[in-house]
mmCIF file of C-alpha atoms and ligand atoms in Angstrom:
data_model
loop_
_atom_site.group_PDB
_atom_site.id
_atom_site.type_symbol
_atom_site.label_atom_id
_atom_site.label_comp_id
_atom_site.label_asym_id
_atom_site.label_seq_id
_atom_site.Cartn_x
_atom_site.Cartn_y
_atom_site.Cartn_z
ATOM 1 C CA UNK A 1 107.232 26.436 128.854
ATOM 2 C CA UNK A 2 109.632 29.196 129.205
ATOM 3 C CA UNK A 3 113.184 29.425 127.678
ATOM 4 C CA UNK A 4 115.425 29.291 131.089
ATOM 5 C CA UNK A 5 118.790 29.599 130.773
ATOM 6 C CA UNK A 6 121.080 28.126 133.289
ATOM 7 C CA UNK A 7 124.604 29.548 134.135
ATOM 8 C CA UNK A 8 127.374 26.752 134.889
ATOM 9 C CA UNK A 9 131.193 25.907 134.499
ATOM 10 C CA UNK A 10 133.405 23.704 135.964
ATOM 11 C CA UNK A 11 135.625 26.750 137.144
ATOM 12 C CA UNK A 12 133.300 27.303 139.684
ATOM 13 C CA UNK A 13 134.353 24.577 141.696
ATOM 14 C CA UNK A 14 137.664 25.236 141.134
ATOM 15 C CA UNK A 15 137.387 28.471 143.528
ATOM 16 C CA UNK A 16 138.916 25.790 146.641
ATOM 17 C CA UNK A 17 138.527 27.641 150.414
ATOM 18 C CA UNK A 18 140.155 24.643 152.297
ATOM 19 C CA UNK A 19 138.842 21.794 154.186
ATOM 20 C CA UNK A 20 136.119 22.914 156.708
ATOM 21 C CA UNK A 21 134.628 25.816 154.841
ATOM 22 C CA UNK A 22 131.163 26.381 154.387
ATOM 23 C CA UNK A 23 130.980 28.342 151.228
ATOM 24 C CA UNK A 24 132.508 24.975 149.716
ATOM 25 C CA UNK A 25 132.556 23.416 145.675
ATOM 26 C CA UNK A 26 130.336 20.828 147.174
ATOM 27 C CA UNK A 27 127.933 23.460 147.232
ATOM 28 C CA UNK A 28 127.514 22.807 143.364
ATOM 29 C CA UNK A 29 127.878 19.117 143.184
ATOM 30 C CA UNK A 30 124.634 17.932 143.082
ATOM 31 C CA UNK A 31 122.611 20.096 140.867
ATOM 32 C CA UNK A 32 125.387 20.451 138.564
ATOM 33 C CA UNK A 33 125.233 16.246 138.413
ATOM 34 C CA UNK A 34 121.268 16.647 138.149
ATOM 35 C CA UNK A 35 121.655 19.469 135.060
ATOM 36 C CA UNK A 36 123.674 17.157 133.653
ATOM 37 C CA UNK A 37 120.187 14.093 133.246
ATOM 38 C CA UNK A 38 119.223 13.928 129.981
ATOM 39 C CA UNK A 39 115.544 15.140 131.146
ATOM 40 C CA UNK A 40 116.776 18.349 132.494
ATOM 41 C CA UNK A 41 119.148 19.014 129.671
ATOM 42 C CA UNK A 42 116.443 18.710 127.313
ATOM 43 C CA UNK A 43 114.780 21.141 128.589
ATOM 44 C CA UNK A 44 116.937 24.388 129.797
ATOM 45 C CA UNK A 45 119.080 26.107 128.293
ATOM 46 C CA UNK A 46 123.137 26.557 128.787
ATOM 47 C CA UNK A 47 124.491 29.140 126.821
ATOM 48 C CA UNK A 48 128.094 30.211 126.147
ATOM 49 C CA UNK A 49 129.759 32.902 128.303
ATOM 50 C CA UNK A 50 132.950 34.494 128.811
ATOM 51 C CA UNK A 51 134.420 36.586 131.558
ATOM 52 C CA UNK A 52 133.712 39.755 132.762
ATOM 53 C CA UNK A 53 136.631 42.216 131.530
ATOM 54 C CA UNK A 54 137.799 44.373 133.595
ATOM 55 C CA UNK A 55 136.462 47.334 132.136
ATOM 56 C CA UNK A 56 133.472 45.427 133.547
ATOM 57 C CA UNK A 57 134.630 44.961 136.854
ATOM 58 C CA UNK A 58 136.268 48.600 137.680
ATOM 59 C CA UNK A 59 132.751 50.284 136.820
ATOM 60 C CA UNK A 60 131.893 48.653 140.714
ATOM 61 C CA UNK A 61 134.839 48.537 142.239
ATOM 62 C CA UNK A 62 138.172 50.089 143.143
ATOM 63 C CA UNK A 63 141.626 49.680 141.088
ATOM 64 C CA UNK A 64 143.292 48.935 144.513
ATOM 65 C CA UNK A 65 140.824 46.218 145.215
ATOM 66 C CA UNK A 66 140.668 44.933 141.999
ATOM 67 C CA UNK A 67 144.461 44.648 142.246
ATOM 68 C CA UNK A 68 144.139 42.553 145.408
ATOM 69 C CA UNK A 69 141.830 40.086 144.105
ATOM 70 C CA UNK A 70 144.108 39.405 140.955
ATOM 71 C CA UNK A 71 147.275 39.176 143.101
ATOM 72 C CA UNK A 72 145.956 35.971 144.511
ATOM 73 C CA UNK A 73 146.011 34.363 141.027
ATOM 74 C CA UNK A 74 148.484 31.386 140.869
ATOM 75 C CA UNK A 75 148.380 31.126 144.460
ATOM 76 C CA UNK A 76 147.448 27.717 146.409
ATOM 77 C CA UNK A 77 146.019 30.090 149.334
ATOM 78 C CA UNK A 78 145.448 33.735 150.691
ATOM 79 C CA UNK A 79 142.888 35.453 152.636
ATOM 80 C CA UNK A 80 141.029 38.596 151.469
ATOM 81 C CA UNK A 81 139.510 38.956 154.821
ATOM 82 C CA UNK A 82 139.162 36.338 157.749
ATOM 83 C CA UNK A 83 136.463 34.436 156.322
ATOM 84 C CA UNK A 84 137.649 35.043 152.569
ATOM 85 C CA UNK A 85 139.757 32.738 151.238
ATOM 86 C CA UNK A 86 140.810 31.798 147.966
ATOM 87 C CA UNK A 87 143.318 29.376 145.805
ATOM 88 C CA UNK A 88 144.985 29.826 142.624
ATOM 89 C CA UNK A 89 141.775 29.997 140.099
ATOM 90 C CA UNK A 90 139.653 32.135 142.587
ATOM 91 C CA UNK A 91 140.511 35.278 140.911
ATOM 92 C CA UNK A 92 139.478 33.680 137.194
ATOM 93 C CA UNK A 93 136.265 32.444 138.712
ATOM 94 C CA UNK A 94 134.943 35.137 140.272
ATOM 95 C CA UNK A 95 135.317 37.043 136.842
ATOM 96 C CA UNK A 96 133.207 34.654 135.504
ATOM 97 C CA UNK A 97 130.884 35.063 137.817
ATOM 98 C CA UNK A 98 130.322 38.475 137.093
ATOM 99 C CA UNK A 99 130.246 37.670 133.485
ATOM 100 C CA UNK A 100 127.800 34.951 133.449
ATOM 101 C CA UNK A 101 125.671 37.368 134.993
ATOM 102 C CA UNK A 102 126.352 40.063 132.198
ATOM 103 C CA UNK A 103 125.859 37.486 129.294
ATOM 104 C CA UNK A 104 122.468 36.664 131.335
ATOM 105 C CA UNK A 105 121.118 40.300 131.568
ATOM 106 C CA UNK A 106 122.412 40.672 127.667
ATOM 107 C CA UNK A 107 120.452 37.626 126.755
ATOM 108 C CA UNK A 108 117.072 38.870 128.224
ATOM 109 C CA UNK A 109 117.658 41.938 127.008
ATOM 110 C CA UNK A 110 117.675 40.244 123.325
ATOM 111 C CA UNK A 111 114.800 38.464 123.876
ATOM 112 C CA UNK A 112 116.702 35.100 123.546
ATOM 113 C CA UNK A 113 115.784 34.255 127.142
ATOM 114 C CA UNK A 114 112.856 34.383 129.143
ATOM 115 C CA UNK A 115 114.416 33.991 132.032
ATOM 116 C CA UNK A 116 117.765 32.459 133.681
ATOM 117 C CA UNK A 117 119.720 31.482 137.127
ATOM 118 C CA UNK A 118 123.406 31.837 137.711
ATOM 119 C CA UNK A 119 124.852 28.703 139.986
ATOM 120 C CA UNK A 120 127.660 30.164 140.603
ATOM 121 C CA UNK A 121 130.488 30.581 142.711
ATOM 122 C CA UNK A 122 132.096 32.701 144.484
ATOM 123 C CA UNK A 123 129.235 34.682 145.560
ATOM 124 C CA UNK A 124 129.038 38.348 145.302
ATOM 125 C CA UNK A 125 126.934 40.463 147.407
ATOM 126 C CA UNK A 126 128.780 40.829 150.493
ATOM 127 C CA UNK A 127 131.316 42.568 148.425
ATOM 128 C CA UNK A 128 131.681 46.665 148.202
ATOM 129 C CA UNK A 129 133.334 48.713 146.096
ATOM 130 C CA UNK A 130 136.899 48.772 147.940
ATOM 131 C CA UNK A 131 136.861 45.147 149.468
ATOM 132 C CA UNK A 132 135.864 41.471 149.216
ATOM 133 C CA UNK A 133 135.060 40.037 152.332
ATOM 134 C CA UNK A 134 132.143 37.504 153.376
ATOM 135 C CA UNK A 135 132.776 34.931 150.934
ATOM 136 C CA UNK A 136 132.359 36.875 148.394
ATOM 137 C CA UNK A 137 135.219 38.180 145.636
ATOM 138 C CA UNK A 138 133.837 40.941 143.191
ATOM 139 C CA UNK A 139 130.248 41.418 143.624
ATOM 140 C CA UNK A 140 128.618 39.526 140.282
ATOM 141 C CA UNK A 141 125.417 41.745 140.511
ATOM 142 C CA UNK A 142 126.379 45.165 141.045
ATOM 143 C CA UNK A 143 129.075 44.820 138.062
ATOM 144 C CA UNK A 144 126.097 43.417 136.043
ATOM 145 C CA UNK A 145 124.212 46.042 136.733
ATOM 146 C CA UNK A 146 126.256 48.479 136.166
ATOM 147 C CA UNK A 147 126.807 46.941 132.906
ATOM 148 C CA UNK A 148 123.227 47.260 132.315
ATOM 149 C CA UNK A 149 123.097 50.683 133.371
ATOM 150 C CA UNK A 150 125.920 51.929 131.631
ATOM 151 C CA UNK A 151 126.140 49.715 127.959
ATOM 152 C CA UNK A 152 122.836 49.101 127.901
ATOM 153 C CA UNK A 153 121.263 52.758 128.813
ATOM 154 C CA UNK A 154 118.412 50.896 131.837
ATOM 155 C CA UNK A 155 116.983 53.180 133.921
ATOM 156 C CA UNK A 156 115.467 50.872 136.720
ATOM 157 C CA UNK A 157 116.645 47.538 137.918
ATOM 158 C CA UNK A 158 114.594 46.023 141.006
ATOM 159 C CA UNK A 159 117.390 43.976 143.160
ATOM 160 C CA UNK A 160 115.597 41.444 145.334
ATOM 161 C CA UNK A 161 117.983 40.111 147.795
ATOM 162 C CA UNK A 162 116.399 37.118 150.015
ATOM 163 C CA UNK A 163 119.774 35.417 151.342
ATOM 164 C CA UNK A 164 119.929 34.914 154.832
ATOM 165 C CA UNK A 165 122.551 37.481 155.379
ATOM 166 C CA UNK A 166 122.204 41.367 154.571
ATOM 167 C CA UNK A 167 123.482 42.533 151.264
ATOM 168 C CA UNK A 168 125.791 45.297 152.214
ATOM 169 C CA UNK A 169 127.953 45.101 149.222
ATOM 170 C CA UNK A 170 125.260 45.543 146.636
ATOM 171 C CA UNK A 171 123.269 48.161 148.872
ATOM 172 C CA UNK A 172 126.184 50.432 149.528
ATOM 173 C CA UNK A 173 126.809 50.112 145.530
ATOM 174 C CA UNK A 174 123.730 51.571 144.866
ATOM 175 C CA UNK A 175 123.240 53.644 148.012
ATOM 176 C CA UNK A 176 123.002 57.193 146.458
ATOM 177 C CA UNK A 177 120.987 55.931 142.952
ATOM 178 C CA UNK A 178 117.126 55.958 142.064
ATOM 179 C CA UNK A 179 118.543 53.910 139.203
ATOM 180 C CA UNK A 180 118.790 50.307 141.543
ATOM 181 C CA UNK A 181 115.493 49.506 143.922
ATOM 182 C CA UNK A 182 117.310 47.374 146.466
ATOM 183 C CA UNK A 183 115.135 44.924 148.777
ATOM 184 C CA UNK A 184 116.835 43.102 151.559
ATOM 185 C CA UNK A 185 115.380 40.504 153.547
ATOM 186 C CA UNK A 186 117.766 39.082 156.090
ATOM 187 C CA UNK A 187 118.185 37.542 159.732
ATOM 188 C CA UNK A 188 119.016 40.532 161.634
ATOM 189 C CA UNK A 189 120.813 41.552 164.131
ATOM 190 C CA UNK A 190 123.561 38.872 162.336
ATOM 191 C CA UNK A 191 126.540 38.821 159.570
ATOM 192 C CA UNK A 192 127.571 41.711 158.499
ATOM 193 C CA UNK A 193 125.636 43.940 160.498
ATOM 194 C CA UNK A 194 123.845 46.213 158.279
ATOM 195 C CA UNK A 195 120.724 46.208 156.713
ATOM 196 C CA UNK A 196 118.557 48.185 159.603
ATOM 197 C CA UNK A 197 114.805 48.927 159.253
ATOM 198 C CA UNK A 198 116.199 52.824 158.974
ATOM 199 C CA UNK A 199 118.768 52.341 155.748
ATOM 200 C CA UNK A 200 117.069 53.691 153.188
ATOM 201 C CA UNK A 201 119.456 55.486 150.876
ATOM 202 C CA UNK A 202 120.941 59.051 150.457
ATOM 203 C CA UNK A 203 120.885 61.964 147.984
ATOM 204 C CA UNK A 204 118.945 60.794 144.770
ATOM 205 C CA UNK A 205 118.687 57.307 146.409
ATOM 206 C CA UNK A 206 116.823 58.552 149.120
ATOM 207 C CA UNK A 207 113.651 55.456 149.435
ATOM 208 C CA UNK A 208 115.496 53.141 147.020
ATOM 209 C CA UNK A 209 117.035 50.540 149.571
ATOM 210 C CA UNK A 210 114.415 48.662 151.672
ATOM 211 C CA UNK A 211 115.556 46.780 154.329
ATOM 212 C CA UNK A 212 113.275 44.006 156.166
ATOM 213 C CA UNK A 213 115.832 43.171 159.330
ATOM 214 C CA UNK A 214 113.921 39.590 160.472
ATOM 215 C CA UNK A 215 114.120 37.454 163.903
ATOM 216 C CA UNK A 216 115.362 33.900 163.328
ATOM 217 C CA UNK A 217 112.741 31.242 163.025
ATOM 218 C CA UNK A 218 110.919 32.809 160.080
ATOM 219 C CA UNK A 219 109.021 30.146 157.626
ATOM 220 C CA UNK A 220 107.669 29.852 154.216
ATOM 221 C CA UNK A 221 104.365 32.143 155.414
ATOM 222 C CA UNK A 222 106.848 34.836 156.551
ATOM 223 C CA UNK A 223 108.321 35.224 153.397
ATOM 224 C CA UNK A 224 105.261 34.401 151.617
ATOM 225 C CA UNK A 225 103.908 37.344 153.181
ATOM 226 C CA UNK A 226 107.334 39.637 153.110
ATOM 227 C CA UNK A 227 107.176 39.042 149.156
ATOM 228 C CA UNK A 228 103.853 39.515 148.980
ATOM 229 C CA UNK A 229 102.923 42.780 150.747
ATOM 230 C CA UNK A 230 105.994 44.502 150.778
ATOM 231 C CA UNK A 231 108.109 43.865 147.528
ATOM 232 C CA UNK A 232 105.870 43.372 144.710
ATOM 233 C CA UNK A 233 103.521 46.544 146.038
ATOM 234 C CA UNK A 234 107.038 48.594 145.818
ATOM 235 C CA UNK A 235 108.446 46.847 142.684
ATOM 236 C CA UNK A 236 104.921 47.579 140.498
ATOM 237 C CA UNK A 237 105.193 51.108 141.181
ATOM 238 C CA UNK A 238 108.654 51.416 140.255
ATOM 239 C CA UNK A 239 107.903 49.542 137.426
ATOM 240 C CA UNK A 240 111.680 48.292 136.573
ATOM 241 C CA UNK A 241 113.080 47.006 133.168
ATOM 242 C CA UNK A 242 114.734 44.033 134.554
ATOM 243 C CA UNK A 243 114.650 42.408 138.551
ATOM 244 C CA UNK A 244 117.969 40.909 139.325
ATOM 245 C CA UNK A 245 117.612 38.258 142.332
ATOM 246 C CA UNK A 246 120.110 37.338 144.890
ATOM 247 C CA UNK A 247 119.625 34.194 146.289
ATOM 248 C CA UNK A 248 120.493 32.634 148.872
ATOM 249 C CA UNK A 249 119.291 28.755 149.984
ATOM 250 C CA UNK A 250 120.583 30.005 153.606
ATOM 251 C CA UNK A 251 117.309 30.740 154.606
ATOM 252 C CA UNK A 252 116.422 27.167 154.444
ATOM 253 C CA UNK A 253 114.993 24.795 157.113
ATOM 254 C CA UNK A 254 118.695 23.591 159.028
ATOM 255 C CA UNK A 255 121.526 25.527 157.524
ATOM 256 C CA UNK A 256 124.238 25.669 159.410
ATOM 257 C CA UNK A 257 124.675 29.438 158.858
ATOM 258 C CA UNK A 258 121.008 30.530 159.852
ATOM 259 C CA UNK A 259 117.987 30.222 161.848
ATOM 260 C CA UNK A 260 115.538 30.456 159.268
ATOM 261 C CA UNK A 261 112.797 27.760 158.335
ATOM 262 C CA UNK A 262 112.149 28.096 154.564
ATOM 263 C CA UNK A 263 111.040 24.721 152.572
ATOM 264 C CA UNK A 264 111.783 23.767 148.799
ATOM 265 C CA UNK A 265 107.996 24.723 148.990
ATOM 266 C CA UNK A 266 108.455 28.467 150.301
ATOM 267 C CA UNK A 267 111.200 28.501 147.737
ATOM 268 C CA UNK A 268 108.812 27.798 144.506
ATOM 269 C CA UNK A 269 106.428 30.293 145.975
ATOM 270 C CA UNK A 270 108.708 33.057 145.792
ATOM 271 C CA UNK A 271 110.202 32.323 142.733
ATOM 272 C CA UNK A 272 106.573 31.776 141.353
ATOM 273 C CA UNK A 273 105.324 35.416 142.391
ATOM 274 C CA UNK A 274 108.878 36.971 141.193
ATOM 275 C CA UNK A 275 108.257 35.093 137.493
ATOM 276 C CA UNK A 276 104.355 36.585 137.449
ATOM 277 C CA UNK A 277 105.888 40.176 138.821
ATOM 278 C CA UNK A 278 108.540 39.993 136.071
ATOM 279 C CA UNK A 279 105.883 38.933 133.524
ATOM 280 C CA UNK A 280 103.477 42.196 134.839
ATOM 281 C CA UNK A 281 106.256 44.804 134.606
ATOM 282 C CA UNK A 282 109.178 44.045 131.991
ATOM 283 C CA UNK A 283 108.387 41.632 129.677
ATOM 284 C CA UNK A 284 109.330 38.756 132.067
ATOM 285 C CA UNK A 285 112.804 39.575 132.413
ATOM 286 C CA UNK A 286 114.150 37.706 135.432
ATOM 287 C CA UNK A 287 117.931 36.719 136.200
ATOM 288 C CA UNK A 288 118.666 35.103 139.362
ATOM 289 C CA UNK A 289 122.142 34.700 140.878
ATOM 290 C CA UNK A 290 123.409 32.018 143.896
ATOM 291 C CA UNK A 291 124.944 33.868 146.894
ATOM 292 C CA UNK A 292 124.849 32.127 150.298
ATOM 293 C CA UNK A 293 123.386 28.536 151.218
ATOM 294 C CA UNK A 294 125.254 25.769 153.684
ATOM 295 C CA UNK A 295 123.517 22.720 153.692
ATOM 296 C CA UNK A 296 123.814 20.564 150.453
ATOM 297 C CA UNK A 297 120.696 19.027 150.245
ATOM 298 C CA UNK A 298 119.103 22.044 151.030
ATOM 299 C CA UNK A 299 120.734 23.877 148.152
ATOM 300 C CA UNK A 300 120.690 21.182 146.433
ATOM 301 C CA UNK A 301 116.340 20.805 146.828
ATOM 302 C CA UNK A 302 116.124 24.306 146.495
ATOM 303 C CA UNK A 303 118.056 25.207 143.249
ATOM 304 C CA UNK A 304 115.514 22.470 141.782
ATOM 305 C CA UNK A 305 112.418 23.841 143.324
ATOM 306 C CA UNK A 306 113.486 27.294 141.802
ATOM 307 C CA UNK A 307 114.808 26.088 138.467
ATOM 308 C CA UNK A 308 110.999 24.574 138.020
ATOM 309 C CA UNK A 309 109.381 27.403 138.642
ATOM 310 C CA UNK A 310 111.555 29.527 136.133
ATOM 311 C CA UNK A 311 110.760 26.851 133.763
ATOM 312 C CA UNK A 312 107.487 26.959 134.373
ATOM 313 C CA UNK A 313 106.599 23.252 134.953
ATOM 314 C CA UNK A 314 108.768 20.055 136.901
ATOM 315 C CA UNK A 315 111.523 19.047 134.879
ATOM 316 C CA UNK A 316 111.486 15.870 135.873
ATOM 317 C CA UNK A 317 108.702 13.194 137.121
ATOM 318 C CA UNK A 318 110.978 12.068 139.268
ATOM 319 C CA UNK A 319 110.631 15.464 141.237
ATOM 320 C CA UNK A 320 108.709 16.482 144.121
ATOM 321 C CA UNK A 321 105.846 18.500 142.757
ATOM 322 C CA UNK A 322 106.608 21.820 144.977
ATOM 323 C CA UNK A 323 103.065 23.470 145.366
ATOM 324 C CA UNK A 324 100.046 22.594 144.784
ATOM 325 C CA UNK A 325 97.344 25.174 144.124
ATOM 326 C CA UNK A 326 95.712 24.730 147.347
ATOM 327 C CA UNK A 327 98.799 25.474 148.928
ATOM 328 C CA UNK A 328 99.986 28.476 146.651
ATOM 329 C CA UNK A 329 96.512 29.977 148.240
ATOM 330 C CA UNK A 330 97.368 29.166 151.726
ATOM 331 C CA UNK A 331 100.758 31.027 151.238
ATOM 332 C CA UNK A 332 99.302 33.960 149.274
ATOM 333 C CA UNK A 333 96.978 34.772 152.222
ATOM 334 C CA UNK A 334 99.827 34.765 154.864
ATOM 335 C CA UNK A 335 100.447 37.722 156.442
ATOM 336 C CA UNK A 336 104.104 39.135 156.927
ATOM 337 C CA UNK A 337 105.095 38.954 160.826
ATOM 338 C CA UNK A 338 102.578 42.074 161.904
ATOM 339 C CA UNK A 339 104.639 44.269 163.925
ATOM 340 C CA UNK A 340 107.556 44.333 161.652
ATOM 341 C CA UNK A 341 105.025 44.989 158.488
ATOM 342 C CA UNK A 342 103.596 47.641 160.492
ATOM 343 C CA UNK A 343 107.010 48.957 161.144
ATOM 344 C CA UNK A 344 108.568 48.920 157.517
ATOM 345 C CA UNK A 345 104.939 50.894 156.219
ATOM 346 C CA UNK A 346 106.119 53.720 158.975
ATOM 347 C CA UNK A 347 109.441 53.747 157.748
ATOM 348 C CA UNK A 348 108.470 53.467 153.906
ATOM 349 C CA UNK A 349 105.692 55.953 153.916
ATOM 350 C CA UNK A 350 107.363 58.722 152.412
ATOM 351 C CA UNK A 351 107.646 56.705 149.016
ATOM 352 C CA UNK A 352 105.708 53.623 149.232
ATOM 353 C CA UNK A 353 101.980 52.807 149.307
ATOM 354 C CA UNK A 354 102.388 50.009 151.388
HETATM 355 ZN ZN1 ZN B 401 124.135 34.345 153.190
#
């Protein structure tokens, strides 16, 4: 079985966004109680971490921004943006965010890890360089790949973002670089309005942001088939050193947020053909990070589903057995949604063999 490392801390939950918000500490509850089962904690690993510094956090974003976020330290409320609010630890968890992601990457790097997901909060990837908004404080990935970039001399990182919602904040981060392969699936047109078929980089990045803009209603053989015949063709040629995901249980069956139709099954698919990408290209090195999801059980299922498949077997008897072979097969020969597919080759033709 692999060596998975899992990324936790009470902090976490102690980022409060008031009573009626979706991107809530309950969020964390249950899997946090499951990790803690005797049977699970047997099995993963839960390393030590510490903070990103913020030498860390100024190579992605602004002074001015940076400033903003820390002023709301101490504080029992304040909004970054309409939907952003935090409380008086906010600003202390999302730096560990960022760092648990950084130890993560570090870790792989090492060879101590095989493989690892960050349950974290506050999410990250709606975040750009000169503002939080969407939930989402500093953005955890870009600083950790920047990190990676800059300490630790990568020159490819394939960023896999499957939340429901477009990741502007990590695309525009990496806009103009052939250094970050970004990959967006999202619901589209939706929150925050970016992530068009056309986006596809500038300058040097020019063919290194994908974007897969989806109608609502998509399944487990949509994204079976997204994964399949668009991202790992892309990611084997550009044969990265380590694939950072974003996740986001948002595109499950009934979130409030979306209009997706993933199942814990869909889930361990894609996780299963990121882990035997990961293995193919760089040694296996895999980090995934939690961005958006609404419904607890949902994130709750799915964060098991996924931890499984990093592991490489069910950690439990107790749980659901995901996929069965028969049904891995099924979803391998799904097709993505036709027209669209059709539609990203066009677009992706000047770089991709699609
Ligand atoms: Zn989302």
């Amino acid at each position: 079985m692999r060596r998975t490392a899992i990324y936790r801390d009470p902090l976490f939950q102690e980022h409060k966004t008031g009573a009626g918000h979706p991107e809530s500490p309950q969020r964390l509850e249950a899997i946090y109680r499951e990790l803690e089962r005797p049977e699970l904690t047997a099995k993963l690993l839960f390393p030590d971490f510490s903070a990103a510094s913020l030498e860390d956090i100024r190579r992605n974003h602004s002074a001015r921004m940076i400033q903003e976020v820390a002023a709301t330290a101490g504080k029992a409320a304040a909004y970054l943006d309409a939907d952003t609010r935090t409380s008086a630890r906010s600003y202390e968890a999302a730096l560990l965010a960022a760092g648990a992601l950084i130890d993560g990457i570090n870790r792989l790097l090492a060879g101590r890890i095989d493989n690892g997901f960050a349950l974290v909060r506050p999410p990250g990837h709606h975040a750009e360089q000169d503002r939080s908004m969407g939930f989402c404080l500093f953005n955890s990935l870009a600083v950790a790949a920047r990190w990676a970039i800059k300490v630790r001399g990568l020159k490819r990182i394939c960023v896999l973002d499957w939340d429901l919602h477009h990741g502007n904040g990590t695309q525009k981060s990496f806009y103009g670089s052939d250094k970050v392969l970004f990959c967006s699936f999202h619901q589209y047109p939706h929150y925050p309005g970016s992530g068009a078929l056309g986006e596809c980089g500038e300058g040097r990045g020019l063919g290194y942001t994908i974007n897969v803009p989806l109608a609502g209603g998509q399944g487990d053989a949509a994204y079976a088939g997204l994964i399949n015949d668009i991202f790992l063709p892309v990611a084997r040629s550009f044969q990265p050193e380590l694939i950072l995901v974003s996740v986001g249980f948002d595109i499950a069956l009934g979130d409030p947020l979306g209009a997706m139709r993933v199942s814990p099954a869909g889930l361990a698919y894609m996780t299963r053909a990121l882990v035997g990408l990961a293995e193919q290209v760089c040694g296996g090195k895999l980090l995934l990070t939690l961005e958006g999801g609404y419904g607890l059980e949902a994130g709750h299922q799915g964060s098991l589903a996924v931890l499984s498949e990093l592991y490489g077997a069910a950690l439990d008897p107790a749980f659901p057995v995901y996929l069965g072979i028969s049904q891995a097969s099924a979803l391998a020969a799904a097709p993505a949604p036709a027209e669209l597919f059709q539609e990203v080759r066009r677009q992706q033709q000047p770089w991709w063999q699609l």
